[in-house]
């Protein structure tokens, strides 16, 4: 069995903006603690691999020299923040903090480590939960994201291996930064399932954002209605992802696993349960096995219910990547410690049980709207990819 690697080192928790900021690295520490406590990592088949830091040369695969210089300068102790706004920094979402350049290099390096392990064949799949910073643009920060680890890793894969990359993103927020970087590139198919930009930051990711130039047709967006639950989300995913992969024929999949679509997440309006994320990764794993030798480079992403959701969701993601269904019961000592730390009623199982949350009163309308969106995507996108010998 080819191993699946978990990319982790305690230094990755240094990507932190300020107390009370939604992007709390405690969610990463708790996820790794829970995975370890369940005995799901740390052996020959599921090694825990420490990351390396990215180089500035690697950052420049995506980011402009002016931007990298600005981030480095603003990261220094006592830096003058007056130029920060020009680079998307110094905002409520992405404040200027000491050491953010170095912390960003570590996050990008973790995702690059995952890519290296997968592309060299040392592992079949790798999961870097610290990554998934999909909003950062080439010359500015955005939405908690200073450097775009996903885009850097995809460019690195392209440069080193000449590979065709299928990028799949099911974060509640549109993966606008990754889309922007590859908007004209037919060797990267970006696919984003997210809450509609009519309701949620960054206000993009509509079906008619199809790419430009040679990349026209290689940008796919599935904006979901607010209130979308597991059934409608999974139906859209299973109808589109395998068909898109059949048309594109990727060499590797890069998968962003934001879990902020959960019903308890404070920053979005979707209504997933933790079991949905396990199911979505299962669909992607089947596609990877069929098209690219099982190769998946996976990251984390959004997820702001730090105690009640993220560790449970990403433990299930990890299990699905490994091809193992984790046991449902969470160890009592882990629960007691987390409940004491958080003061929250953290659920005692990885998977939310049926009926844990009341059905959305507008379910029928949401499902109908999502079904129409799926058909619109099929009608607009699949014919553009059908040059690969498939008929739709």
PDB file of N, CA and C in Angstrom, residues 106-143:
ATOM      1  N   UNK A 106       6.340  29.103   5.659  1.00  0.00           N
ATOM      2  CA  UNK A 106       6.125  27.778   6.249  1.00  0.00           C
ATOM      3  C   UNK A 106       4.852  27.128   5.703  1.00  0.00           C
ATOM      4  N   UNK A 107       3.776  27.910   5.594  1.00  0.00           N
ATOM      5  CA  UNK A 107       2.522  27.354   5.077  1.00  0.00           C
ATOM      6  C   UNK A 107       2.679  26.938   3.619  1.00  0.00           C
ATOM      7  N   UNK A 108       3.271  27.798   2.811  1.00  0.00           N
ATOM      8  CA  UNK A 108       3.497  27.441   1.408  1.00  0.00           C
ATOM      9  C   UNK A 108       4.407  26.223   1.324  1.00  0.00           C
ATOM     10  N   UNK A 109       5.419  26.190   2.171  1.00  0.00           N
ATOM     11  CA  UNK A 109       6.331  25.054   2.163  1.00  0.00           C
ATOM     12  C   UNK A 109       5.659  23.746   2.531  1.00  0.00           C
ATOM     13  N   UNK A 110       4.682  23.795   3.420  1.00  0.00           N
ATOM     14  CA  UNK A 110       3.963  22.570   3.785  1.00  0.00           C
ATOM     15  C   UNK A 110       3.203  22.013   2.588  1.00  0.00           C
ATOM     16  N   UNK A 111       2.544  22.890   1.835  1.00  0.00           N
ATOM     17  CA  UNK A 111       1.811  22.420   0.664  1.00  0.00           C
ATOM     18  C   UNK A 111       2.774  21.951  -0.423  1.00  0.00           C
ATOM     19  N   UNK A 112       3.915  22.619  -0.559  1.00  0.00           N
ATOM     20  CA  UNK A 112       4.932  22.153  -1.503  1.00  0.00           C
ATOM     21  C   UNK A 112       5.504  20.804  -1.079  1.00  0.00           C
ATOM     22  N   UNK A 113       5.677  20.607   0.211  1.00  0.00           N
ATOM     23  CA  UNK A 113       6.140  19.304   0.689  1.00  0.00           C
ATOM     24  C   UNK A 113       5.156  18.209   0.315  1.00  0.00           C
ATOM     25  N   UNK A 114       3.867  18.499   0.475  1.00  0.00           N
ATOM     26  CA  UNK A 114       2.841  17.539   0.064  1.00  0.00           C
ATOM     27  C   UNK A 114       2.943  17.246  -1.428  1.00  0.00           C
ATOM     28  N   UNK A 115       3.126  18.291  -2.235  1.00  0.00           N
ATOM     29  CA  UNK A 115       3.234  18.108  -3.684  1.00  0.00           C
ATOM     30  C   UNK A 115       4.470  17.293  -4.046  1.00  0.00           C
ATOM     31  N   UNK A 116       5.593  17.561  -3.412  1.00  0.00           N
ATOM     32  CA  UNK A 116       6.830  16.823  -3.689  1.00  0.00           C
ATOM     33  C   UNK A 116       6.664  15.337  -3.383  1.00  0.00           C
ATOM     34  N   UNK A 117       6.087  15.043  -2.236  1.00  0.00           N
ATOM     35  CA  UNK A 117       5.908  13.645  -1.844  1.00  0.00           C
ATOM     36  C   UNK A 117       5.019  12.894  -2.829  1.00  0.00           C
ATOM     37  N   UNK A 118       3.945  13.557  -3.260  1.00  0.00           N
ATOM     38  CA  UNK A 118       3.018  12.911  -4.188  1.00  0.00           C
ATOM     39  C   UNK A 118       3.643  12.761  -5.569  1.00  0.00           C
ATOM     40  N   UNK A 119       4.263  13.813  -6.076  1.00  0.00           N
ATOM     41  CA  UNK A 119       4.768  13.778  -7.451  1.00  0.00           C
ATOM     42  C   UNK A 119       6.002  12.886  -7.604  1.00  0.00           C
ATOM     43  N   UNK A 120       6.755  12.685  -6.533  1.00  0.00           N
ATOM     44  CA  UNK A 120       7.889  11.765  -6.598  1.00  0.00           C
ATOM     45  C   UNK A 120       7.478  10.319  -6.369  1.00  0.00           C
ATOM     46  N   UNK A 121       6.212  10.087  -6.009  1.00  0.00           N
ATOM     47  CA  UNK A 121       5.730   8.736  -5.786  1.00  0.00           C
ATOM     48  C   UNK A 121       6.051   8.179  -4.418  1.00  0.00           C
ATOM     49  N   UNK A 122       6.608   8.996  -3.534  1.00  0.00           N
ATOM     50  CA  UNK A 122       6.894   8.504  -2.184  1.00  0.00           C
ATOM     51  C   UNK A 122       5.609   8.231  -1.416  1.00  0.00           C
ATOM     52  N   UNK A 123       4.566   8.990  -1.706  1.00  0.00           N
ATOM     53  CA  UNK A 123       3.239   8.728  -1.156  1.00  0.00           C
ATOM     54  C   UNK A 123       2.227   8.861  -2.285  1.00  0.00           C
ATOM     55  N   UNK A 124       1.059   8.295  -2.075  1.00  0.00           N
ATOM     56  CA  UNK A 124       0.002   8.428  -3.076  1.00  0.00           C
ATOM     57  C   UNK A 124      -0.774   9.719  -2.862  1.00  0.00           C
ATOM     58  N   UNK A 125      -0.990  10.058  -1.601  1.00  0.00           N
ATOM     59  CA  UNK A 125      -1.735  11.258  -1.244  1.00  0.00           C
ATOM     60  C   UNK A 125      -1.068  11.928  -0.061  1.00  0.00           C
ATOM     61  N   UNK A 126      -1.273  13.229   0.054  1.00  0.00           N
ATOM     62  CA  UNK A 126      -0.716  13.966   1.185  1.00  0.00           C
ATOM     63  C   UNK A 126      -1.687  15.067   1.568  1.00  0.00           C
ATOM     64  N   UNK A 127      -1.753  15.328   2.883  1.00  0.00           N
ATOM     65  CA  UNK A 127      -2.694  16.304   3.431  1.00  0.00           C
ATOM     66  C   UNK A 127      -1.918  17.315   4.259  1.00  0.00           C
ATOM     67  N   UNK A 128      -1.964  18.583   3.824  1.00  0.00           N
ATOM     68  CA  UNK A 128      -1.350  19.691   4.557  1.00  0.00           C
ATOM     69  C   UNK A 128      -2.468  20.572   5.092  1.00  0.00           C
ATOM     70  N   UNK A 129      -2.970  20.308   6.288  1.00  0.00           N
ATOM     71  CA  UNK A 129      -4.138  21.054   6.776  1.00  0.00           C
ATOM     72  C   UNK A 129      -3.875  22.540   6.976  1.00  0.00           C
ATOM     73  N   UNK A 130      -2.620  22.940   7.112  1.00  0.00           N
ATOM     74  CA  UNK A 130      -2.318  24.366   7.299  1.00  0.00           C
ATOM     75  C   UNK A 130      -2.536  25.175   6.033  1.00  0.00           C
ATOM     76  N   UNK A 131      -2.560  24.525   4.882  1.00  0.00           N
ATOM     77  CA  UNK A 131      -2.683  25.228   3.610  1.00  0.00           C
ATOM     78  C   UNK A 131      -4.128  25.479   3.218  1.00  0.00           C
ATOM     79  N   UNK A 132      -4.297  25.908   1.971  1.00  0.00           N
ATOM     80  CA  UNK A 132      -5.628  26.210   1.461  1.00  0.00           C
ATOM     81  C   UNK A 132      -5.942  27.689   1.419  1.00  0.00           C
ATOM     82  N   UNK A 133      -4.897  28.536   1.366  1.00  0.00           N
ATOM     83  CA  UNK A 133      -5.089  29.996   1.408  1.00  0.00           C
ATOM     84  C   UNK A 133      -5.390  30.514   0.004  1.00  0.00           C
ATOM     85  N   UNK A 134      -6.607  30.258  -0.439  1.00  0.00           N
ATOM     86  CA  UNK A 134      -6.962  30.379  -1.854  1.00  0.00           C
ATOM     87  C   UNK A 134      -7.370  31.778  -2.308  1.00  0.00           C
ATOM     88  N   UNK A 135      -7.404  32.754  -1.411  1.00  0.00           N
ATOM     89  CA  UNK A 135      -7.816  34.110  -1.812  1.00  0.00           C
ATOM     90  C   UNK A 135      -6.647  35.009  -2.211  1.00  0.00           C
ATOM     91  N   UNK A 136      -5.442  34.706  -1.780  1.00  0.00           N
ATOM     92  CA  UNK A 136      -4.313  35.595  -2.063  1.00  0.00           C
ATOM     93  C   UNK A 136      -4.100  35.732  -3.566  1.00  0.00           C
ATOM     94  N   UNK A 137      -3.892  36.965  -4.003  1.00  0.00           N
ATOM     95  CA  UNK A 137      -3.664  37.285  -5.404  1.00  0.00           C
ATOM     96  C   UNK A 137      -2.163  37.478  -5.650  1.00  0.00           C
ATOM     97  N   UNK A 138      -1.733  37.526  -6.908  1.00  0.00           N
ATOM     98  CA  UNK A 138      -0.298  37.692  -7.176  1.00  0.00           C
ATOM     99  C   UNK A 138       0.321  38.920  -6.522  1.00  0.00           C
ATOM    100  N   UNK A 139      -0.438  40.011  -6.392  1.00  0.00           N
ATOM    101  CA  UNK A 139       0.148  41.253  -5.895  1.00  0.00           C
ATOM    102  C   UNK A 139      -0.586  41.821  -4.692  1.00  0.00           C
ATOM    103  N   UNK A 140      -1.458  41.017  -4.054  1.00  0.00           N
ATOM    104  CA  UNK A 140      -2.118  41.531  -2.858  1.00  0.00           C
ATOM    105  C   UNK A 140      -2.684  40.399  -2.012  1.00  0.00           C
ATOM    106  N   UNK A 141      -2.780  40.691  -0.727  1.00  0.00           N
ATOM    107  CA  UNK A 141      -3.400  39.760   0.206  1.00  0.00           C
ATOM    108  C   UNK A 141      -4.907  39.928   0.153  1.00  0.00           C
ATOM    109  N   UNK A 142      -5.613  38.902   0.599  1.00  0.00           N
ATOM    110  CA  UNK A 142      -7.072  38.966   0.613  1.00  0.00           C
ATOM    111  C   UNK A 142      -7.619  37.865   1.503  1.00  0.00           C
ATOM    112  N   UNK A 143      -8.677  38.180   2.250  1.00  0.00           N
ATOM    113  CA  UNK A 143      -9.438  37.164   2.970  1.00  0.00           C
ATOM    114  C   UNK A 143      -8.622  36.235   3.837  1.00  0.00           C
TER     115      UNK A 143
END
